[in-house]
PDB file of C-alpha atoms (C1' of nucleotides) in Angstrom:
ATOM      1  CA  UNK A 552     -54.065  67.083 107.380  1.00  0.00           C
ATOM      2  CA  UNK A 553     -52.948  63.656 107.261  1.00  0.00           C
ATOM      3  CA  UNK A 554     -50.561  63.149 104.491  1.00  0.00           C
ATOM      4  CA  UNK A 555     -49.480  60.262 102.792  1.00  0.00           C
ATOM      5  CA  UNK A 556     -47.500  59.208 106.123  1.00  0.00           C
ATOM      6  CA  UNK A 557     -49.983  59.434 108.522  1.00  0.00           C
ATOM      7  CA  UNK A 558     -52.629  58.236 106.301  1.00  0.00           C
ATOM      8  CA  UNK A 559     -50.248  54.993 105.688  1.00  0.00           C
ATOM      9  CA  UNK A 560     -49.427  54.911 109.655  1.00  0.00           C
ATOM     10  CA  UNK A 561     -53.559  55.009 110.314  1.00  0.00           C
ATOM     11  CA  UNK A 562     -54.296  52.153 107.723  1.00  0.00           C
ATOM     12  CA  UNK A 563     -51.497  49.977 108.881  1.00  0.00           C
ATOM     13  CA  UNK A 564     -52.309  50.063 112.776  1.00  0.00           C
ATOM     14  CA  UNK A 565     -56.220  49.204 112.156  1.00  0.00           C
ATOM     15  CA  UNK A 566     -55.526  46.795 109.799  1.00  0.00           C
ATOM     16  CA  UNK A 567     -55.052  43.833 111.988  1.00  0.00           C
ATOM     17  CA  UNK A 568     -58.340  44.877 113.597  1.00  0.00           C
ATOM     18  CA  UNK A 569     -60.562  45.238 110.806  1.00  0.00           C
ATOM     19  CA  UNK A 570     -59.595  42.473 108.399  1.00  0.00           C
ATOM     20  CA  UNK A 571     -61.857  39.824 108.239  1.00  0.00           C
ATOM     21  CA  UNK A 572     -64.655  41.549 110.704  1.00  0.00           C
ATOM     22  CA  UNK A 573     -68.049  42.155 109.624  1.00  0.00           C
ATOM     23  CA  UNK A 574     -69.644  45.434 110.306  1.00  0.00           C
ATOM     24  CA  UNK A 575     -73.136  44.872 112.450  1.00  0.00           C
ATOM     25  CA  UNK A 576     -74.433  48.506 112.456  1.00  0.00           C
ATOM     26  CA  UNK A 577     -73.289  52.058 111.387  1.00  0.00           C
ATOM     27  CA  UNK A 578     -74.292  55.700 112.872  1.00  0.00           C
ATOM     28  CA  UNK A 579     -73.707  58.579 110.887  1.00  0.00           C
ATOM     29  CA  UNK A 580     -73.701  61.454 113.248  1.00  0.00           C
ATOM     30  CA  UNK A 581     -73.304  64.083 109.868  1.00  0.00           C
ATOM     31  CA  UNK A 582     -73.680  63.891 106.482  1.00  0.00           C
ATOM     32  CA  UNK A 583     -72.136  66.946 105.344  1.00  0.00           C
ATOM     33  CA  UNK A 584     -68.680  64.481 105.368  1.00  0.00           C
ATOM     34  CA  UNK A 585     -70.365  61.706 102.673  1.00  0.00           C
ATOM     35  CA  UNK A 586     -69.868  62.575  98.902  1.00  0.00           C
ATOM     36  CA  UNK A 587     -71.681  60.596  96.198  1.00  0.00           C
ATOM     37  CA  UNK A 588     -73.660  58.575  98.870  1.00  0.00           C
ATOM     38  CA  UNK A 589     -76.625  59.589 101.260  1.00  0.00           C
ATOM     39  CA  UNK A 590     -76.533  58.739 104.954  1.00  0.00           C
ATOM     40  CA  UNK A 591     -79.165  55.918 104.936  1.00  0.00           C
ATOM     41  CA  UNK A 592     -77.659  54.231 101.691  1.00  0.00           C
ATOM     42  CA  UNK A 593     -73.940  54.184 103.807  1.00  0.00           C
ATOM     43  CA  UNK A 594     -75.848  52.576 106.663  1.00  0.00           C
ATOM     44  CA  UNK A 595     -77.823  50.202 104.805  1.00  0.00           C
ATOM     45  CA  UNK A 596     -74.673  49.335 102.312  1.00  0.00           C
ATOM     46  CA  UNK A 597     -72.201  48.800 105.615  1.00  0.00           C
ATOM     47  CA  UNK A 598     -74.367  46.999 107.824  1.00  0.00           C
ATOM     48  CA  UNK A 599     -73.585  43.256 106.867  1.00  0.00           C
ATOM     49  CA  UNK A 600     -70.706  43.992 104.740  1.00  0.00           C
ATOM     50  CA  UNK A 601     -67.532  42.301 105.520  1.00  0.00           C
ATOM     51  CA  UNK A 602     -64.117  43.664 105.460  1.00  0.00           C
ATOM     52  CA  UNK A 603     -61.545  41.526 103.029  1.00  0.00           C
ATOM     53  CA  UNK A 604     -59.177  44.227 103.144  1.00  0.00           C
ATOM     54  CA  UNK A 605     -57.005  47.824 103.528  1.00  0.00           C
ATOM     55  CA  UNK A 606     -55.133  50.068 101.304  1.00  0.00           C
ATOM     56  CA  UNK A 607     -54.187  53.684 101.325  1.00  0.00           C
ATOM     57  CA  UNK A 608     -54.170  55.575  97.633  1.00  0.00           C
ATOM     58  CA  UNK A 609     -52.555  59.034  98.179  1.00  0.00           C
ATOM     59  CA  UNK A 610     -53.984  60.637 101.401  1.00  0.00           C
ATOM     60  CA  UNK A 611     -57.349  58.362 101.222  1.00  0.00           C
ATOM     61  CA  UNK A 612     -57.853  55.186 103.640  1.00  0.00           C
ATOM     62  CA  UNK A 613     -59.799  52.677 101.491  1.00  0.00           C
ATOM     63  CA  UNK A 614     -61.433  49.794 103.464  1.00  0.00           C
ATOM     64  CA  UNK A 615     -62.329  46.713 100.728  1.00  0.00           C
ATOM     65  CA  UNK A 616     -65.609  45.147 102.046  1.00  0.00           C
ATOM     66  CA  UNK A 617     -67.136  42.585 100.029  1.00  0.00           C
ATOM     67  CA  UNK A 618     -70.053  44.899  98.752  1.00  0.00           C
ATOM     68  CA  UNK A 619     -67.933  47.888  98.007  1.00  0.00           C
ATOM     69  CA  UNK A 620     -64.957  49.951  99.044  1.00  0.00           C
ATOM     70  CA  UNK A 621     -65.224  52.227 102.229  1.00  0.00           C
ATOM     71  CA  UNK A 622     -62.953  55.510 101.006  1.00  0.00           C
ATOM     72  CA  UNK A 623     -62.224  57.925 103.678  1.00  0.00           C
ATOM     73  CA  UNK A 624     -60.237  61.076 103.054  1.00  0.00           C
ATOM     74  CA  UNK A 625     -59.643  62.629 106.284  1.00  0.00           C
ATOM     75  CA  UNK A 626     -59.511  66.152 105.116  1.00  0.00           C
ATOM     76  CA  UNK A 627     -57.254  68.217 108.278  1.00  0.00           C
ATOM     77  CA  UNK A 628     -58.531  66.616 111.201  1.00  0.00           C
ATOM     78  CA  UNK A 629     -59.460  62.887 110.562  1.00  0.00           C
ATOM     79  CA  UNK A 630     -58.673  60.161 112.321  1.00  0.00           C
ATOM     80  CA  UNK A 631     -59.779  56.870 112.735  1.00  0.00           C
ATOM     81  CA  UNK A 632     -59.579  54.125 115.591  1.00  0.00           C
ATOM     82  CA  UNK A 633     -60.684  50.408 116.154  1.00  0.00           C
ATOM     83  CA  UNK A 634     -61.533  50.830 120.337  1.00  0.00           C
ATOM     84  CA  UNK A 635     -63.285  48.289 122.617  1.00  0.00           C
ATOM     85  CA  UNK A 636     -64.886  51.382 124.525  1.00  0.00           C
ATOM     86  CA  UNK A 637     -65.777  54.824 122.969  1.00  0.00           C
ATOM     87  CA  UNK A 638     -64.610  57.975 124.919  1.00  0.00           C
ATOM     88  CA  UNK A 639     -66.885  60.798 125.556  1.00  0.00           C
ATOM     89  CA  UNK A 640     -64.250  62.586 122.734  1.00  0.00           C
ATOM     90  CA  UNK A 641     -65.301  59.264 120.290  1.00  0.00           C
ATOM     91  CA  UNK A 642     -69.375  60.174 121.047  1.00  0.00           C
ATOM     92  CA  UNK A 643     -69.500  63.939 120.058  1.00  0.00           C
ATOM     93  CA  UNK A 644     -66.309  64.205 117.098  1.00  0.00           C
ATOM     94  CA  UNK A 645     -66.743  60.605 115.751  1.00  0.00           C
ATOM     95  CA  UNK A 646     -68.748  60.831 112.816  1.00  0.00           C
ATOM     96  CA  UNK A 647     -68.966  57.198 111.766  1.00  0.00           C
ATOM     97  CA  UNK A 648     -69.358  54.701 114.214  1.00  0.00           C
ATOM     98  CA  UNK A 649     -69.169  51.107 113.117  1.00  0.00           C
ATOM     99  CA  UNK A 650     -69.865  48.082 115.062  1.00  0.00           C
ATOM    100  CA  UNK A 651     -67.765  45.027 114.783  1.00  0.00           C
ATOM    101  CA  UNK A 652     -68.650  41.236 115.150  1.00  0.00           C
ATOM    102  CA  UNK A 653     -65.847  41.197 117.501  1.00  0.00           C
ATOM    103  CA  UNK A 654     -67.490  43.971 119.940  1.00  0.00           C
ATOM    104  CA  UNK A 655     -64.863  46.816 118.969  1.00  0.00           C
ATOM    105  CA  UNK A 656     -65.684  49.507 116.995  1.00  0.00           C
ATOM    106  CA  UNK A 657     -64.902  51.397 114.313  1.00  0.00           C
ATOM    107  CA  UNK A 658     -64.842  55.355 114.626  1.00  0.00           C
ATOM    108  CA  UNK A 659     -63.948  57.789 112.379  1.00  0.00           C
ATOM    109  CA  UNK A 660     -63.026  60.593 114.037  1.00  0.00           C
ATOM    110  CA  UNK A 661     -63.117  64.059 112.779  1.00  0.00           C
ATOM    111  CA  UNK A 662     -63.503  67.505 114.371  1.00  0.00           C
ATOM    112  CA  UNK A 663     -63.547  69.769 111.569  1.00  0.00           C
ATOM    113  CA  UNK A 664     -65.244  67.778 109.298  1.00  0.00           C
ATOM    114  CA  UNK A 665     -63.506  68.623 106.385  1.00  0.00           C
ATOM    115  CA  UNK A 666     -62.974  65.018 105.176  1.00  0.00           C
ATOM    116  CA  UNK A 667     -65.129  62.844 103.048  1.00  0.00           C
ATOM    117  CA  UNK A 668     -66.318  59.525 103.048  1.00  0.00           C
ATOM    118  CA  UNK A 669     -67.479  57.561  99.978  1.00  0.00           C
ATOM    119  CA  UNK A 670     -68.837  54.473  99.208  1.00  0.00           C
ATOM    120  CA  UNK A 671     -67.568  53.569  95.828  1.00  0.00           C
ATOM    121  CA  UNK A 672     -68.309  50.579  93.709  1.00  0.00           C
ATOM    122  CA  UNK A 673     -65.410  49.256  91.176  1.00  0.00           C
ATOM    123  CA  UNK A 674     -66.648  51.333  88.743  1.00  0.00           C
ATOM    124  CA  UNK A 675     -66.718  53.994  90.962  1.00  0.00           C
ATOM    125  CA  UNK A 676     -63.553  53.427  92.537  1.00  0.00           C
ATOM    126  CA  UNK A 677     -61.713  52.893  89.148  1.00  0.00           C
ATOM    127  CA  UNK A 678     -62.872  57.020  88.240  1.00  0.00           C
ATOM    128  CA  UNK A 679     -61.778  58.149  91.180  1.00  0.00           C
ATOM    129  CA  UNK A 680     -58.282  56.427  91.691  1.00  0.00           C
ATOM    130  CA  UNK A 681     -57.717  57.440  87.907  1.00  0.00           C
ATOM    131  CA  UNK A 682     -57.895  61.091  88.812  1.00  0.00           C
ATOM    132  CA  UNK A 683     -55.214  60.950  91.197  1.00  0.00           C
ATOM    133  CA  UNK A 684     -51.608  60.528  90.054  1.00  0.00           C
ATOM    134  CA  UNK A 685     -49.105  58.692  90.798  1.00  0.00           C
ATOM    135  CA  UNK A 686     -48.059  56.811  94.123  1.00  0.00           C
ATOM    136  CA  UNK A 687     -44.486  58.224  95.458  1.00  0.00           C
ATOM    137  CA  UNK A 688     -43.387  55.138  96.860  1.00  0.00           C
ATOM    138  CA  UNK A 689     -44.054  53.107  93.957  1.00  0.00           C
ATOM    139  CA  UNK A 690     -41.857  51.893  91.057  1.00  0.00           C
ATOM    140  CA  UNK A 691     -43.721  54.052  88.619  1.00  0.00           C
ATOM    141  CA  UNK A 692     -42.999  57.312  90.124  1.00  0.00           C
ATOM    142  CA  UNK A 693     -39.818  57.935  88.160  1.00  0.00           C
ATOM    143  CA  UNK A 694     -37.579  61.008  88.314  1.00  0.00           C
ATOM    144  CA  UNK A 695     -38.797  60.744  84.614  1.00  0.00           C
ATOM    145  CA  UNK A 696     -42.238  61.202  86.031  1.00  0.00           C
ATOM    146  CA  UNK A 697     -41.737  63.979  87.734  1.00  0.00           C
ATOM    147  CA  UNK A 698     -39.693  66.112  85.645  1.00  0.00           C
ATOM    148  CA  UNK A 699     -42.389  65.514  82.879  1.00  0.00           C
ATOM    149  CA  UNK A 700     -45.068  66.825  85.235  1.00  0.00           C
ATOM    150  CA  UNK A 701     -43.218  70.004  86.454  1.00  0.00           C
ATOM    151  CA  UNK A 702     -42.675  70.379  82.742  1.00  0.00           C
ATOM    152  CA  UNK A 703     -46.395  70.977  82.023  1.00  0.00           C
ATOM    153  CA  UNK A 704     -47.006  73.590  84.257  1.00  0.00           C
ATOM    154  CA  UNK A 705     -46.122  76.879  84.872  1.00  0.00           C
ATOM    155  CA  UNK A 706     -47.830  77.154  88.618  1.00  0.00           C
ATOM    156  CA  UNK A 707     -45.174  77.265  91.246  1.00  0.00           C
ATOM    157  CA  UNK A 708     -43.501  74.060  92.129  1.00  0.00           C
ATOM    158  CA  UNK A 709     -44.466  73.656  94.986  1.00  0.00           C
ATOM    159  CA  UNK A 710     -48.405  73.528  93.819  1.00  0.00           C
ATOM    160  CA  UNK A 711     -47.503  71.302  91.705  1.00  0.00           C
ATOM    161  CA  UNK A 712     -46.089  68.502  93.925  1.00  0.00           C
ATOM    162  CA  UNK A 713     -48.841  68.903  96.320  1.00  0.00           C
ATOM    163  CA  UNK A 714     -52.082  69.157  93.130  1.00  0.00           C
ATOM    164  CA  UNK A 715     -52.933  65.154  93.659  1.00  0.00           C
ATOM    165  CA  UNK A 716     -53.118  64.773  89.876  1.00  0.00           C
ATOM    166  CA  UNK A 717     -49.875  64.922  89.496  1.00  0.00           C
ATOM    167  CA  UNK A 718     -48.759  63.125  92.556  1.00  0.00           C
ATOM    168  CA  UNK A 719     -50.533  61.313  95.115  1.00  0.00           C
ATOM    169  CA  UNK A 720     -49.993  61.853  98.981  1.00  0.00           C
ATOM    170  CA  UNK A 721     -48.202  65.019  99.116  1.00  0.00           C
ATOM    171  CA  UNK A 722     -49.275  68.375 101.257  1.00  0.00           C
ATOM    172  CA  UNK A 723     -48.144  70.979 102.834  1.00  0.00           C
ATOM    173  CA  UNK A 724     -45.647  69.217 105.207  1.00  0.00           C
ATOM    174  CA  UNK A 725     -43.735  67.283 103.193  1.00  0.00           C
ATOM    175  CA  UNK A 726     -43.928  69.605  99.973  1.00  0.00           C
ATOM    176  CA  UNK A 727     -41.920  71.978 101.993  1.00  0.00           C
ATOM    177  CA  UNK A 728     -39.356  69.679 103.741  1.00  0.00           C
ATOM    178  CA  UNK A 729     -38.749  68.271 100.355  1.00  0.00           C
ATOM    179  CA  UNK A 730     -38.428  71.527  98.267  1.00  0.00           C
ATOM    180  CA  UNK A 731     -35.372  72.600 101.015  1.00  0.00           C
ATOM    181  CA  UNK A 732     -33.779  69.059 100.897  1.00  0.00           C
ATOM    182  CA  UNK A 733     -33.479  69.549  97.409  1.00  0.00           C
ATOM    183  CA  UNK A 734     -32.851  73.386  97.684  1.00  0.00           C
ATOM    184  CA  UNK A 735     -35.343  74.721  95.598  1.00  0.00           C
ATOM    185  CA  UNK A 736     -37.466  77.640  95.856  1.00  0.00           C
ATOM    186  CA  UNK A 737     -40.441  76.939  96.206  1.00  0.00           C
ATOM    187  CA  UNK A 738     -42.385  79.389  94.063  1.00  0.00           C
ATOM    188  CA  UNK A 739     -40.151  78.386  91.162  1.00  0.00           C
ATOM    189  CA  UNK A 740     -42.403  78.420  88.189  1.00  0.00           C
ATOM    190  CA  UNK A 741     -42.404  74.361  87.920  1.00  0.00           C
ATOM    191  CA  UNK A 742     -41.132  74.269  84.315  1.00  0.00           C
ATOM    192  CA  UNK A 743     -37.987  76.210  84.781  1.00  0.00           C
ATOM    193  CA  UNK A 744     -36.877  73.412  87.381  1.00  0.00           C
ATOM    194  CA  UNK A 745     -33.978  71.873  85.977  1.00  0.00           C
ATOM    195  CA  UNK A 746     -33.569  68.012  84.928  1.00  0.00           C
ATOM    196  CA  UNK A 747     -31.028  67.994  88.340  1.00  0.00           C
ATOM    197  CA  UNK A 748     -33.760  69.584  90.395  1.00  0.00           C
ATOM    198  CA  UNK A 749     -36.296  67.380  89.551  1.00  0.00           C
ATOM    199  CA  UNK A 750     -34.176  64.610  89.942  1.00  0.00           C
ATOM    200  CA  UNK A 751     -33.249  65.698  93.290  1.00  0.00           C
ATOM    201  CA  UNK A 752     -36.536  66.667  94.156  1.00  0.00           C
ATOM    202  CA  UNK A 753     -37.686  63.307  93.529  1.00  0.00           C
ATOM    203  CA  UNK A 754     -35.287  61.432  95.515  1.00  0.00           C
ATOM    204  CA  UNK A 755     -36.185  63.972  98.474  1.00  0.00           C
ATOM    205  CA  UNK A 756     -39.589  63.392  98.087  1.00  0.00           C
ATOM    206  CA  UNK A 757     -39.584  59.882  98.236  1.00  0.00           C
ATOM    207  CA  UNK A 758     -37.092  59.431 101.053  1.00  0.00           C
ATOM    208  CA  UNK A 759     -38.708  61.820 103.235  1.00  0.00           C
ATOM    209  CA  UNK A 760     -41.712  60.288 102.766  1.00  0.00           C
ATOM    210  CA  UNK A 761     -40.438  56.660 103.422  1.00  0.00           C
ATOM    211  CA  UNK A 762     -38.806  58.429 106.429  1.00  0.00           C
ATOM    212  CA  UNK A 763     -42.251  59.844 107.980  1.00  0.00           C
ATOM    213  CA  UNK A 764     -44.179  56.415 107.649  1.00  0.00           C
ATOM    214  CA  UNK A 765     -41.054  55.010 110.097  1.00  0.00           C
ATOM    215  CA  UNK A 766     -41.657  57.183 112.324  1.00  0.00           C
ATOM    216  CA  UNK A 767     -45.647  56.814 112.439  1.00  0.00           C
ATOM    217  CA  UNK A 768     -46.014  60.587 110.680  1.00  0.00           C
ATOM    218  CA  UNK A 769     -45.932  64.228 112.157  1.00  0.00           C
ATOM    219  CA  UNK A 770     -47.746  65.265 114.732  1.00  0.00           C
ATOM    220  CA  UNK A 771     -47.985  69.094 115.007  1.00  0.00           C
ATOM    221  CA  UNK A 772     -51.530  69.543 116.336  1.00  0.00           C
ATOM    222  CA  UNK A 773     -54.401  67.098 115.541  1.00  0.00           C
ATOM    223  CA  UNK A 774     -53.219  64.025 114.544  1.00  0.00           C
ATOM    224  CA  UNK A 775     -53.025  60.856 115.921  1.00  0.00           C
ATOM    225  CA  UNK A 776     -51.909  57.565 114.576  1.00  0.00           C
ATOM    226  CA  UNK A 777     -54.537  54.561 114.456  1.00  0.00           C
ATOM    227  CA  UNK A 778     -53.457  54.005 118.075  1.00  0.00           C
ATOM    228  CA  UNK A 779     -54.358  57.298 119.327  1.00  0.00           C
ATOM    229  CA  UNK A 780     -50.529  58.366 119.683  1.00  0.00           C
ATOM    230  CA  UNK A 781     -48.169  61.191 117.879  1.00  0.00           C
ATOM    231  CA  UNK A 782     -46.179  60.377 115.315  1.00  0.00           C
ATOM    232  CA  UNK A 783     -42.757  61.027 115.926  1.00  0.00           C
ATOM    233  CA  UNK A 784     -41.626  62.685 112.541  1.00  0.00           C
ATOM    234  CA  UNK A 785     -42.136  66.083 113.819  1.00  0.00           C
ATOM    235  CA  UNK A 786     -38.639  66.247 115.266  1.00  0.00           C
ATOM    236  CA  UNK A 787     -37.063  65.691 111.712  1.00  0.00           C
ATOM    237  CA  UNK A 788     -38.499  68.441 109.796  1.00  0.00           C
ATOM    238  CA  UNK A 789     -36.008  71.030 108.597  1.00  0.00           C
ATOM    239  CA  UNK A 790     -38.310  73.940 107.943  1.00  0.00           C
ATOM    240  CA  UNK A 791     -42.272  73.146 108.373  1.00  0.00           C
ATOM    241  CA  UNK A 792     -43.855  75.274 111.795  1.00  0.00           C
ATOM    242  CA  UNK A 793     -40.202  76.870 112.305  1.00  0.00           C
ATOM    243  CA  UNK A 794     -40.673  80.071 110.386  1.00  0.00           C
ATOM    244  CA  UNK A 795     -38.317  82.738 112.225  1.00  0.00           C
ATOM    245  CA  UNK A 796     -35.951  80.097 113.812  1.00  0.00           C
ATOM    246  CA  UNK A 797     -32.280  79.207 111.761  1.00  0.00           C
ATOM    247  CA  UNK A 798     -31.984  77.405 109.078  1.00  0.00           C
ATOM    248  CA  UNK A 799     -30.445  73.655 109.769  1.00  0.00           C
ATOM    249  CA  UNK A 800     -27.802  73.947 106.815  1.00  0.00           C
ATOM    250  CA  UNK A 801     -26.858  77.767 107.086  1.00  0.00           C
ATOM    251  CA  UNK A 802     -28.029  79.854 110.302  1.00  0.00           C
ATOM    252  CA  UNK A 803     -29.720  82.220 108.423  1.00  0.00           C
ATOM    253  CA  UNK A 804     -33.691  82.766 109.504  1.00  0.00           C
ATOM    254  CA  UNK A 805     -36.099  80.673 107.813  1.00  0.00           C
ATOM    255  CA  UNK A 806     -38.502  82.630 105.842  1.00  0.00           C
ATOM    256  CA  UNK A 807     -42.268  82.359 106.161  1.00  0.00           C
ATOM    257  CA  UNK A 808     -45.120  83.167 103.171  1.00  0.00           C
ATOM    258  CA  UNK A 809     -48.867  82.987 102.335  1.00  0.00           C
ATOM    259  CA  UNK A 810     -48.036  83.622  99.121  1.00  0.00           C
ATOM    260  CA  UNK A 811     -48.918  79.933  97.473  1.00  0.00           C
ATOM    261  CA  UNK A 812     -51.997  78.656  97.117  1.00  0.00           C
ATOM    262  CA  UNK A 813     -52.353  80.574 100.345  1.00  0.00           C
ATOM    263  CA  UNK A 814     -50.798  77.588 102.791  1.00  0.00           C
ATOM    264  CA  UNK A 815     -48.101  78.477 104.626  1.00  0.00           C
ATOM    265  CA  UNK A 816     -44.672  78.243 103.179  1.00  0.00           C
ATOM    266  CA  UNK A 817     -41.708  77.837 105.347  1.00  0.00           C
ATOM    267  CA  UNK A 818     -38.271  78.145 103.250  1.00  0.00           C
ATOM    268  CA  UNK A 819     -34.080  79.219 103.435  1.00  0.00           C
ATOM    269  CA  UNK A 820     -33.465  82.469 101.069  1.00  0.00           C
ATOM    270  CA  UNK A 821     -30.390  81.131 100.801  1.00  0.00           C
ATOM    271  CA  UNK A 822     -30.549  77.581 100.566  1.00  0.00           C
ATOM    272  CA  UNK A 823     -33.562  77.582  97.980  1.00  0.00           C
ATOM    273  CA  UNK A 824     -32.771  78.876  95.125  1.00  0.00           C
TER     274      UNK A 824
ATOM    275  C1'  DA B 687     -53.765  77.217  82.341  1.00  0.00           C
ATOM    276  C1'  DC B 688     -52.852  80.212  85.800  1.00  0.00           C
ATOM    277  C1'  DG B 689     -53.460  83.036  90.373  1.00  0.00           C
ATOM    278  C1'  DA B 690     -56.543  84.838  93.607  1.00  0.00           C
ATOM    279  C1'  DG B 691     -60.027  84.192  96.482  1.00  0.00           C
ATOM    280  C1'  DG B 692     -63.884  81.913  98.465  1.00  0.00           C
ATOM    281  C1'  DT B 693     -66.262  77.577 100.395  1.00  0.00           C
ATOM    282  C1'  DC B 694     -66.924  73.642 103.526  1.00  0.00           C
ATOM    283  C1'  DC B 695     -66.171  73.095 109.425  1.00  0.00           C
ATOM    284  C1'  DT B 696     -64.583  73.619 114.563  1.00  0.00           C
ATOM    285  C1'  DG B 697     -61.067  74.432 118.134  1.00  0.00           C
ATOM    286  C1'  DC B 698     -57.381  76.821 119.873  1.00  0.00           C
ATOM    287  C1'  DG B 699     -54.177  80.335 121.178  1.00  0.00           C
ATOM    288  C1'  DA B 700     -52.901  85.148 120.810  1.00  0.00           C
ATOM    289  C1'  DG B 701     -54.009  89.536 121.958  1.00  0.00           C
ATOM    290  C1'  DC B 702     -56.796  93.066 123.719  1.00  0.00           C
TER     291       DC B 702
ATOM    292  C1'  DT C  44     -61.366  86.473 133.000  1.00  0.00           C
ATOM    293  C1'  DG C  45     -63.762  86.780 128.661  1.00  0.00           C
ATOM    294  C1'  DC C  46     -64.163  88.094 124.295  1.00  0.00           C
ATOM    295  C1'  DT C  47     -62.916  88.365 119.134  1.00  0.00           C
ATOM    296  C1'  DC C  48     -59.925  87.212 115.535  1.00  0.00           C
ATOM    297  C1'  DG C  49     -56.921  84.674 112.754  1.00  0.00           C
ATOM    298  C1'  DC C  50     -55.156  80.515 111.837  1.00  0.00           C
ATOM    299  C1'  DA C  51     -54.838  75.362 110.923  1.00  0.00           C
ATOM    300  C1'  DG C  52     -51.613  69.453 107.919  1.00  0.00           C
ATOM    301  C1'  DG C  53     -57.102  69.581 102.262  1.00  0.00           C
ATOM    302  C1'  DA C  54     -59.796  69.738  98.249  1.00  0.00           C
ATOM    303  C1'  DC C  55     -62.942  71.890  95.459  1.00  0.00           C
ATOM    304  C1'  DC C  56     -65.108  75.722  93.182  1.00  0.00           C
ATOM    305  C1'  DT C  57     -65.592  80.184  90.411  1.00  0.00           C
ATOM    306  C1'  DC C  58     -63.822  84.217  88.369  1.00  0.00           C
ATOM    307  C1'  DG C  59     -60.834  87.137  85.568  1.00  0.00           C
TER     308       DG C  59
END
DNA sequence: ACGAGGTCCTGCGAGC
DNA sequence: TGCTCGCAGGACCTCG
């Protein structure tokens, strides 16, 4: 899905478009996506609402309206666009269709449907931010943080950077591209990573995160940024989708496993240790 | 507290 | 060509 990167790259390019707009109507073509809000309530509570602003928490697009906060998590195939005309690809994927005061709309696009959408009140919004940990590219994520969260667990490391209580914005992508940068194995019970590993881990993490949201995110299959084009970090990833092919650092095949949390894990025998 | 496995969905490419 | 099958960047659940 849309991590953190592509999720920041989304929010940033609609931004301009949506801030300040008020929202004249709203379709909901399913409600299977909603969570904590019923199709008619969404409609009724968007409809008139104005948009005062946009944030991303972890891999969750929050649009600030002055009624309450629009929070979409777009699951492995979400998107979302601010277009003048809909394409016949916007009429049977997009989900949410918002009209703007401008005459653009708002679609949130998603084929597979296994994102969300809430509709949270401060209240609301305050119990579900708290849930999720900490943001990687702010201040508070310390090395310290980090190495006192692998401490607490004995699941494999990699689970552990990408289980959004302990940090927010990380998946499958960059979990593995950082765990190599920092040559770690990746099924490395998290406790037994050392005070170096962590630290190292943490600087990879947050570079190579920094890194994707330059370059507008990764683009191996479905996504797209909020302008409808690939992100260019796919290019720069060491190990994610090259199972098979040689490792960047050594030559020697890059090994491929279900094994965690059955999502595909792409790492160097001999480079992760 | 952990791993394993299943659930929600649809599209796509591989392989027969 | 046309079919079935497995797989896909997430999050949540239950069970043992």
């Amino acid at each position: 899905m849309p991590e953190l990167p592509e999720v920041e790259t989304m929010v940033r390019d609609v931004t301009p478009l949506l801030s300040g707009r008020r929202f004249e109507s709203a379709r909901l073509s399913h409600r299977d996506v909603l969570d904590g809000v019923t199709g008619p309530a969404l409609v009724r509570g968007l409809t008139g609402a104005r948009v005062v602003g946009l944030a991303r928490r972890a891999k969750n697009a929050v649009i600030l309206t002055d009624r309450r906060r629009l929070v979409i998590q777009p699951g492995m195939t979400g998107a979302m666009f601010v277009k003048r005309r809909l394409t016949a690809d916007d009429a049977r994927y997009g989900v949410l269709q918002v009209r703007l005061d401008d005459g653009r709309t708002f679609v949130y696009h998603d084929v597979r449907r296994l994102g969300t959408i809430r509709w949270l009140d401060p209240a609301g919004w305050q119990r579900f931010s708290d849930r999720i940990g900490p943001e990687p590219l702010d201040a508070a994520f310390t090395p310290e943080v980090l190495r006192a969260a692998l401490a607490r667990s004995r699941a494999a490391v990699k689970k552990v950077i990408m289980d959004q209580k302990h940090l927010a914005g990380v998946g499958n992508i960059y979990a593995n591209e950082a765990l190599f940068l920092a040559g770690i194995d990746p099924s490395k019970e998290a406790r037994r990573v050392s005070a170096d590993q962590a630290g190292l881990l943490h600087r990879h993490l947050v570079t190579i995160l920094a890194d994707a949201v330059r370059a507008h995110g990764t683009t191996i299959r479905d996504y797209r940024t909020g302008t409808g084009e690939p992100g260019n970090f796919q290019g720069e990833l060491q190990v994610y989708d090259r199972e098979g092919q040689p490792c960047r650092r050594c030559g020697a095949p890059l090994a491929g496993t279900h094994g965690i949390d059955a999502r595909i894990t792409v790492f160097c025998y001999r480079c992760q240790r």
